[in-house]
CSV table of C-alpha atoms in Angstrom, one decimal:
chain,number,residue,atom,x,y,z
A,1,MET,CA,321.4,144.7,66.6
A,2,ILE,CA,318.7,144.3,63.8
A,3,PHE,CA,315.7,144.4,65.8
A,4,ILE,CA,316.8,147.8,67.5
A,5,GLU,CA,317.6,149.0,64.0
A,6,TYR,CA,314.1,148.0,63.0
A,7,TYR,CA,312.4,149.6,66.0
A,8,ILE,CA,314.3,152.9,65.5
A,9,GLU,CA,313.4,153.1,61.9
A,10,LYS,CA,309.7,152.4,62.6
A,11,HIS,CA,309.7,154.8,65.8
A,12,LEU,CA,311.2,157.7,63.6
A,13,LYS,CA,309.0,157.0,60.9
A,14,PHE,CA,306.1,157.1,63.2
A,15,CYS,CA,307.2,160.5,64.6
A,16,TYR,CA,307.7,161.9,61.0
A,17,ASN,CA,304.1,161.3,60.2
A,18,PHE,CA,302.5,162.1,63.6
A,19,PHE,CA,302.1,165.6,62.2
A,20,MET,CA,300.3,164.6,59.0
A,21,LYS,CA,297.2,166.9,59.5
A,22,ARG,CA,296.8,169.1,56.8
A,23,LEU,CA,296.1,168.9,53.1
A,24,TYR,CA,299.7,170.3,52.5
A,25,ASP,CA,301.1,167.3,54.4
A,26,VAL,CA,299.7,164.9,52.2
A,27,GLN,CA,300.9,166.8,49.0
A,28,GLN,CA,304.3,166.8,50.5
A,29,LEU,CA,303.9,163.0,50.8
A,30,LEU,CA,303.0,162.4,47.2
A,31,LYS,CA,305.3,164.9,46.1
A,32,ARG,CA,308.1,162.5,47.7
A,33,PHE,CA,307.1,160.1,45.0
A,34,GLY,CA,307.1,162.6,42.4
A,35,ILE,CA,303.2,163.4,42.2
A,36,ILE,CA,302.2,166.6,41.9
A,37,VAL,CA,298.3,167.3,41.7
A,38,TYR,CA,296.7,170.5,40.5
A,39,MET,CA,293.5,170.5,38.6
A,40,GLY,CA,292.1,173.7,39.3
A,41,ASN,CA,289.4,172.9,41.5
A,42,ARG,CA,290.2,172.1,45.1
A,43,LEU,CA,287.6,169.1,45.2
A,44,TYR,CA,289.1,167.6,42.1
A,45,ASP,CA,292.5,168.0,43.5
A,46,ILE,CA,291.5,166.1,46.6
A,47,GLU,CA,290.0,163.2,44.6
A,48,MET,CA,292.9,162.9,42.2
A,49,MET,CA,295.1,162.9,45.5
A,50,GLN,CA,292.8,160.0,46.8
A,51,ILE,CA,293.4,158.0,43.7
A,52,GLU,CA,297.1,158.7,43.6
A,53,LEU,CA,297.4,157.7,47.1
A,54,ASN,CA,295.6,154.5,46.7
A,55,ARG,CA,297.8,153.6,43.7
A,56,ILE,CA,301.1,154.0,45.8
A,57,TYR,CA,299.7,152.2,48.7
A,58,GLN,CA,298.6,149.1,46.3
A,59,ALA,CA,301.8,149.2,44.5
A,60,GLY,CA,303.4,148.4,48.1
A,61,VAL,CA,305.5,151.5,48.3
A,62,LEU,CA,303.6,153.3,50.9
A,63,ASP,CA,303.5,152.4,54.5
A,64,ARG,CA,300.3,151.2,56.1
A,65,LEU,CA,300.3,154.1,58.8
A,66,GLU,CA,301.5,156.8,56.4
A,67,TYR,CA,298.2,155.7,54.1
A,68,MET,CA,295.9,155.5,56.8
A,69,GLU,CA,296.8,159.1,58.0
A,70,ALA,CA,296.6,160.8,54.5
A,71,GLU,CA,293.6,159.0,53.7
A,72,LEU,CA,291.8,160.3,57.1
A,73,VAL,CA,293.1,163.7,56.2
A,74,LEU,CA,291.9,163.5,52.6
A,75,ARG,CA,288.4,162.5,53.8
A,76,ARG,CA,288.2,165.4,56.2
A,77,GLU,CA,289.3,167.8,53.7
A,78,HIS,CA,286.9,166.5,51.0
A,79,ARG,CA,284.0,166.5,53.5
A,80,LEU,CA,284.9,170.4,54.8
A,81,GLU,CA,284.9,171.4,50.8
A,82,LEU,CA,282.0,170.0,50.2
A,83,GLU,CA,280.3,171.7,52.8
A,84,TYR,CA,282.0,175.1,51.8
A,85,GLN,CA,280.7,174.5,48.3
A,86,LYS,CA,277.3,174.0,49.5
A,87,SER,CA,277.2,176.9,51.6
A,88,ARG,CA,278.3,179.1,48.8
A,89,GLU,CA,275.7,178.0,46.7
A,90,ASN,CA,273.1,178.7,49.4
A,91,GLU,CA,274.2,182.7,49.5
């Protein structure tokens, strides 16, 4: 019985996180832990979110799957923001 409850909990958690694809989703994840990041610059926001994400993962309160998904989203958004800023400089 305990195994079934554990399996259902993990499966539902996976289904919940399956849709973490945007920066907004990472913001909502951090908000669950009372962390709201706004520094006025999107690139700085993303970098601070990475720092906070690492802190809550190292504290052991964040699941490994959630951490990896959020980290991938933040890396992608960081890369895209750098590309956007470089294209604006070239104009």
